[in-house]
Tab-separated table of C-alpha atoms in Angstrom:
chain	number	residue	atom	x	y	z
I	729	HIS	CA	99.709	92.667	118.219
I	730	THR	CA	99.583	93.353	114.303
I	731	ALA	CA	97.107	96.795	113.362
I	732	ALA	CA	99.358	99.594	112.207
I	733	ILE	CA	99.567	101.555	109.613
I	734	ILE	CA	101.527	100.642	106.948
I	735	ASP	CA	103.134	103.345	104.688
I	736	LEU	CA	107.238	103.038	104.079
I	737	MET	CA	106.925	107.320	103.415
I	738	GLY	CA	108.879	109.760	105.644
I	739	GLY	CA	112.089	110.752	107.258
I	740	ALA	CA	113.297	114.470	108.311
I	741	SER	CA	110.345	115.854	105.246
I	742	ALA	CA	107.764	114.676	106.272
I	743	THR	CA	104.701	116.742	108.330
I	744	GLU	CA	103.765	116.516	111.558
I	745	GLU	CA	100.146	115.443	111.550
I	746	TYR	CA	101.695	112.784	109.882
I	747	ARG	CA	103.924	111.926	112.000
I	748	ARG	CA	101.547	112.249	114.231
I	749	ARG	CA	98.983	109.878	113.266
I	750	SER	CA	101.677	107.597	112.282
I	751	PHE	CA	102.904	107.753	116.450
I	752	ALA	CA	99.495	107.096	117.263
I	753	VAL	CA	98.613	104.382	115.930
I	754	ASN	CA	101.839	102.078	115.649
I	755	VAL	CA	103.173	103.276	119.358
I	756	ASP	CA	100.073	104.621	121.657
I	757	GLY	CA	98.122	102.432	119.990
I	758	THR	CA	100.626	99.267	120.897
I	759	LYS	CA	101.252	100.566	124.306
I	760	ASN	CA	97.149	101.415	124.848
I	761	LEU	CA	96.974	96.947	124.600
I	762	VAL	CA	99.762	96.148	126.735
I	763	HIS	CA	98.543	97.785	129.529
I	764	ALA	CA	95.308	96.428	129.387
I	765	ALA	CA	96.634	93.349	128.672
I	766	GLN	CA	98.139	93.707	132.498
I	767	GLU	CA	95.113	95.021	133.652
I	768	ALA	CA	93.609	91.849	132.141
I	769	GLY	CA	96.397	89.590	133.690
I	770	VAL	CA	96.961	88.377	130.027
I	771	THR	CA	100.117	87.078	130.754
I	772	ARG	CA	101.445	86.743	126.931
I	773	PHE	CA	102.128	89.198	124.235
I	774	VAL	CA	103.382	88.550	121.286
I	775	TYR	CA	104.041	91.381	119.229
I	776	THR	CA	104.556	92.382	115.291
I	777	ALA	CA	107.268	94.005	114.505
I	778	SER	CA	109.279	94.087	110.709
I	779	ASN	CA	112.125	93.369	109.470
I	780	SER	CA	112.735	97.024	108.737
I	781	VAL	CA	113.317	97.281	112.199
I	782	VAL	CA	117.478	97.148	111.936
I	783	MET	CA	117.001	97.635	108.091
I	784	GLY	CA	118.352	101.763	107.522
I	785	GLY	CA	119.535	101.215	103.940
I	786	GLN	CA	122.171	98.708	104.425
I	787	ARG	CA	122.920	94.729	102.277
I	788	ILE	CA	122.228	92.718	104.508
I	789	SER	CA	122.444	89.182	103.999
I	790	GLY	CA	121.634	86.458	106.402
I	791	GLY	CA	121.658	89.307	109.585
I	792	ASP	CA	120.216	87.516	112.619
I	793	GLU	CA	118.719	89.163	115.839
I	794	THR	CA	121.910	90.309	117.005
I	795	LEU	CA	122.077	93.319	114.654
I	796	PRO	CA	120.928	96.979	116.652
I	797	TYR	CA	118.778	99.224	115.771
I	798	THR	CA	118.848	101.081	112.575
I	799	LYS	CA	118.615	104.404	113.465
I	800	ARG	CA	118.277	106.402	109.736
I	801	PHE	CA	114.678	106.795	109.660
I	802	ASN	CA	113.822	107.339	105.535
I	803	ASP	CA	110.348	106.338	106.903
I	804	LEU	CA	107.238	106.539	109.485
I	805	TYR	CA	106.913	102.531	110.041
I	806	THR	CA	110.089	102.039	110.351
I	807	GLU	CA	110.686	104.546	112.848
I	808	THR	CA	107.902	103.383	114.836
I	809	LYS	CA	108.013	100.018	114.849
I	810	VAL	CA	111.452	100.625	116.132
I	811	ALA	CA	109.905	102.633	119.354
I	812	ALA	CA	106.749	99.845	119.400
I	813	GLU	CA	109.399	96.523	119.530
I	814	LYS	CA	111.412	99.016	122.269
I	815	PHE	CA	108.678	98.928	124.389
I	816	VAL	CA	106.572	95.777	124.226
I	817	LEU	CA	110.242	94.132	124.867
I	818	SER	CA	110.879	96.250	128.386
I	819	GLN	CA	107.402	95.134	129.767
I	820	ASN	CA	108.534	90.950	130.001
I	821	GLY	CA	108.286	90.200	132.701
I	822	VAL	CA	105.591	93.387	134.107
I	823	ARG	CA	102.522	92.867	135.946
I	824	GLY	CA	103.319	89.120	135.224
I	825	LEU	CA	103.670	90.005	131.433
I	826	LEU	CA	105.419	88.552	129.011
I	827	THR	CA	106.460	89.304	126.080
I	828	CYS	CA	108.349	88.787	122.482
I	829	SER	CA	108.400	90.270	118.756
I	830	ILE	CA	108.314	88.407	116.406
I	831	ARG	CA	109.616	90.759	112.712
I	832	PRO	CA	108.016	89.280	109.516
I	833	SER	CA	109.127	90.090	106.477
I	834	GLY	CA	106.541	91.438	103.440
I	835	ILE	CA	103.370	89.139	104.424
I	836	TRP	CA	102.008	87.388	101.283
I	837	GLY	CA	99.079	84.648	100.491
I	838	ARG	CA	95.407	84.979	100.736
I	839	GLY	CA	93.463	87.427	101.744
I	840	ASP	CA	96.218	90.269	100.857
I	841	GLN	CA	95.116	93.693	100.187
I	842	THR	CA	99.530	94.678	100.505
I	843	MET	CA	102.182	93.563	98.319
I	844	PHE	CA	100.805	92.645	95.889
I	845	ARG	CA	98.030	94.852	95.491
I	846	LYS	CA	100.432	97.732	95.371
I	847	LEU	CA	102.224	95.646	93.199
I	848	PHE	CA	98.563	95.594	90.705
I	849	GLU	CA	98.231	99.252	91.227
I	850	SER	CA	101.545	99.745	89.619
I	851	VAL	CA	100.794	97.524	86.275
I	852	LEU	CA	96.626	99.241	86.267
I	853	ALA	CA	98.362	102.669	86.386
I	854	GLY	CA	100.887	101.845	83.465
I	855	HIS	CA	103.390	102.467	85.641
I	856	VAL	CA	105.637	98.953	84.957
I	857	LYS	CA	107.833	99.621	82.326
I	858	VAL	CA	111.453	98.448	83.959
I	859	LEU	CA	112.343	96.367	86.525
I	860	VAL	CA	114.831	98.208	89.339
I	861	GLY	CA	117.982	96.966	90.629
I	862	ASN	CA	120.580	94.455	89.882
I	863	LYS	CA	118.656	90.495	89.505
I	864	ASN	CA	121.153	88.984	92.083
I	865	ALA	CA	119.526	91.501	94.739
I	866	LYS	CA	117.523	89.531	97.484
I	867	LEU	CA	115.142	89.585	100.264
I	868	ASP	CA	112.828	87.192	102.342
I	869	ASN	CA	109.181	87.064	102.226
I	870	SER	CA	106.146	85.889	105.010
I	871	TYR	CA	104.019	83.150	103.278
I	872	VAL	CA	100.882	84.193	106.307
I	873	HIS	CA	100.660	80.098	107.111
I	874	ASN	CA	104.796	79.750	107.457
I	875	LEU	CA	104.452	83.293	109.418
I	876	ILE	CA	100.891	82.230	112.191
I	877	HIS	CA	103.005	78.824	112.506
I	878	GLY	CA	105.771	81.360	114.136
I	879	PHE	CA	103.335	83.368	115.663
I	880	ILE	CA	101.804	79.667	117.402
I	881	LEU	CA	104.849	78.512	118.134
I	882	ALA	CA	106.227	81.849	120.319
I	883	ALA	CA	103.164	82.078	121.762
I	884	GLN	CA	103.906	78.258	122.856
I	885	HIS	CA	107.259	79.219	124.126
I	886	LEU	CA	106.056	82.121	126.162
I	887	VAL	CA	105.817	80.945	129.203
I	888	PRO	CA	108.617	81.468	132.684
I	889	GLY	CA	111.244	79.536	132.220
I	890	GLY	CA	111.107	78.736	128.574
I	891	THR	CA	113.293	80.232	125.580
I	892	ALA	CA	111.014	83.317	124.350
I	893	PRO	CA	110.309	86.207	126.538
I	894	GLY	CA	112.038	89.090	126.242
I	895	GLN	CA	112.814	87.975	122.460
I	896	ALA	CA	113.006	89.156	118.902
I	897	TYR	CA	112.496	86.133	116.253
I	898	PHE	CA	113.466	87.082	112.486
I	899	ILE	CA	109.828	84.817	110.748
I	900	ASN	CA	110.057	84.585	106.924
I	901	ASP	CA	109.808	81.689	104.375
I	902	GLY	CA	113.841	81.098	104.840
I	903	GLU	CA	114.269	81.369	101.237
I	904	PRO	CA	115.294	84.631	99.623
I	905	ILE	CA	114.445	85.581	96.007
I	906	ASN	CA	114.630	88.460	93.203
I	907	MET	CA	111.778	90.060	93.814
I	908	PHE	CA	110.900	90.805	90.896
I	909	GLU	CA	111.314	87.026	90.030
I	910	PHE	CA	109.461	86.447	93.602
I	911	ALA	CA	106.413	88.823	90.947
I	912	ARG	CA	107.147	87.234	87.835
I	913	PRO	CA	104.877	84.144	87.602
I	914	VAL	CA	101.797	86.475	89.126
I	915	VAL	CA	102.206	89.236	87.142
I	916	GLU	CA	102.256	87.056	84.136
I	917	ALA	CA	99.187	84.626	85.715
I	918	CYS	CA	97.563	88.156	85.885
I	919	GLY	CA	98.138	88.413	81.959
I	920	GLN	CA	100.231	90.898	82.020
I	921	ARG	CA	104.064	91.247	79.779
I	922	TRP	CA	106.360	91.257	82.790
I	923	PRO	CA	109.420	94.393	81.938
I	924	LYS	CA	112.898	92.839	80.622
I	925	LEU	CA	114.727	96.198	81.266
I	926	ARG	CA	116.555	97.146	84.270
I	927	VAL	CA	117.908	100.336	85.570
I	928	PRO	CA	120.363	101.409	88.529
I	929	GLY	CA	118.498	101.329	91.735
I	930	ARG	CA	121.081	104.485	93.299
I	931	PRO	CA	119.570	106.646	90.761
I	932	VAL	CA	116.102	105.234	91.491
I	933	TRP	CA	115.802	105.980	94.991
I	934	LEU	CA	117.518	109.421	94.370
I	935	ALA	CA	114.606	110.376	92.410
I	936	MET	CA	112.491	109.574	94.418
I	937	SER	CA	113.411	110.457	98.081
I	938	ALA	CA	113.790	114.021	96.145
I	939	TRP	CA	110.195	114.008	95.373
I	940	GLN	CA	109.550	112.690	98.372
I	941	TRP	CA	110.835	115.654	100.034
I	942	LEU	CA	108.708	117.879	97.580
I	943	HIS	CA	105.680	115.613	98.447
I	944	PHE	CA	105.445	116.865	101.775
I	945	ARG	CA	106.557	120.399	101.607
I	946	PHE	CA	105.550	121.187	98.835
I	947	GLY	CA	101.770	119.205	98.421
I	948	LEU	CA	104.023	118.125	95.672
I	949	PRO	CA	101.876	113.777	94.069
I	950	LYS	CA	102.524	111.161	96.416
I	951	PRO	CA	106.100	109.301	94.478
I	952	LEU	CA	106.073	106.876	91.793
I	953	LEU	CA	107.877	104.474	94.824
I	954	GLU	CA	108.574	105.160	98.052
I	955	PRO	CA	111.983	105.578	98.455
I	956	THR	CA	112.675	102.628	101.538
I	957	GLY	CA	110.713	100.643	99.037
I	958	VAL	CA	113.683	101.398	96.292
I	959	GLU	CA	116.141	99.732	98.752
I	960	ARG	CA	113.870	96.811	99.386
I	961	VAL	CA	114.377	95.649	96.167
I	962	TYR	CA	118.211	96.704	94.716
I	963	LEU	CA	119.096	95.678	97.710
I	964	ASP	CA	120.311	92.794	99.916
I	965	ASN	CA	117.609	92.416	102.510
I	966	PHE	CA	116.807	89.166	103.721
I	967	PHE	CA	117.432	87.583	107.243
I	968	SER	CA	117.909	84.479	108.401
I	969	ILE	CA	115.440	82.196	111.052
I	970	ALA	CA	118.387	80.326	112.600
I	971	LYS	CA	118.198	81.625	116.279
I	972	ALA	CA	113.929	80.758	116.090
I	973	GLN	CA	114.077	77.305	114.459
I	974	ARG	CA	116.572	76.777	117.515
I	975	ASP	CA	114.363	78.595	119.659
I	976	LEU	CA	111.484	77.831	118.961
I	977	GLY	CA	111.354	74.660	116.776
I	978	TYR	CA	110.223	76.976	113.863
I	979	GLN	CA	110.139	75.703	110.541
I	980	PRO	CA	108.691	77.321	107.333
I	981	LEU	CA	105.323	74.588	106.880
I	982	TYR	CA	105.258	75.559	103.375
I	983	THR	CA	107.822	76.705	100.297
I	984	THR	CA	107.571	79.884	98.346
I	985	ALA	CA	106.337	76.940	95.121
I	986	GLU	CA	104.151	75.267	97.168
I	987	ALA	CA	102.318	78.668	98.176
I	988	LEU	CA	102.571	80.170	95.806
I	989	GLU	CA	100.145	77.303	93.803
I	990	HIS	CA	97.857	78.273	97.052
I	991	CYS	CA	97.440	81.632	96.775
I	992	LEU	CA	97.959	82.074	93.002
I	993	PRO	CA	94.097	81.099	91.781
I	994	TYR	CA	93.610	83.946	94.642
I	995	TYR	CA	96.062	86.826	93.364
I	996	VAL	CA	94.707	86.412	89.531
I	997	GLU	CA	91.351	87.086	90.839
I	998	LEU	CA	92.133	90.253	92.966
I	999	PHE	CA	93.855	90.986	89.828
I	1000	GLN	CA	90.521	90.679	87.438
I	1001	GLN	CA	88.797	92.412	90.632
I	1002	MET	CA	91.071	95.666	91.015
I	1003	LYS	CA	91.105	96.107	87.047
I	1004	ALA	CA	86.903	95.400	86.492
I	1005	GLU	CA	86.924	98.409	88.724
I	1006	SER	CA	89.489	100.608	87.484
I	1007	GLY	CA	87.561	100.388	84.422
I	1008	GLN	CA	84.657	101.209	85.980
I	1009	SER	CA	86.437	104.592	87.802
I	1010	LEU	CA	87.590	105.564	84.039
I	1011	VAL	CA	83.585	105.327	82.632
I	1012	SER	CA	82.499	107.071	85.945
I	1013	ALA	CA	84.750	110.082	84.558
I	1014	ALA	CA	83.554	109.801	81.493
I	1015	VAL	CA	79.999	109.943	81.674
I	1016	PRO	CA	78.220	112.907	83.237
I	1017	VAL	CA	76.262	111.951	86.449
I	1018	PRO	CA	72.718	113.435	85.428
I	1019	PRO	CA	70.743	115.641	87.494
I	1020	GLU	CA	68.155	114.629	90.208
I	1021	GLY	CA	64.696	115.366	90.136
């Protein structure tokens, strides 16, 4: 199960409708799938969670699956993923269904319409002027083919007496990296200049958190950066794949460099497409539409 509303805003300031929509899809939708699987006699269920279920705004360097669930929810995505993963794992062994959960990091590769699309939107809007946080802050990512490999291994080990039933696993590329250093070659390949000036992360996070509160309470436009997204680039948040290696025999199929070589043409094409669409939108706004008839 991989469908979800991926929005890193939320917290106590979120509107009730915003909360209802996120829980309806991410939690209730997951419960419906589990119950449907049990009704149909399905025996294996691999859930897609997120590494954010244990983060909670703390620095994590090489964290493992013994970390407790976070109780600090600054975004609804994390809050709903915690609730859904807890439910999925609680259903392990119920009515013949074996369950486990995979916790990816940022998912990237050909077909990506989330990670780099958001970055490209910011670049095209002229918002990428500085880099946030220390250059030594690292996170990890999950190249789509490495992630799929992890899913297949989990399903293969999701059998009676196997290692996977009832377990959660971090699946990533095993190469922690600074987010801006990861993104730089992609943006430069798109013909865009990459900023060099860095600003401290904490003040940016405070400003975006206040902006988010104003957005939900008074209807101001969304903040330029989601507070949780800011935390991810200025705080260490990378996780060990040792448990997946031990239990599932997982090893990334591609290094970050190999994966980037494979999917760079896709990202350049995506950027050019978005750039063209952005130009068309500006033209449409500037040229009056002739009346019909």
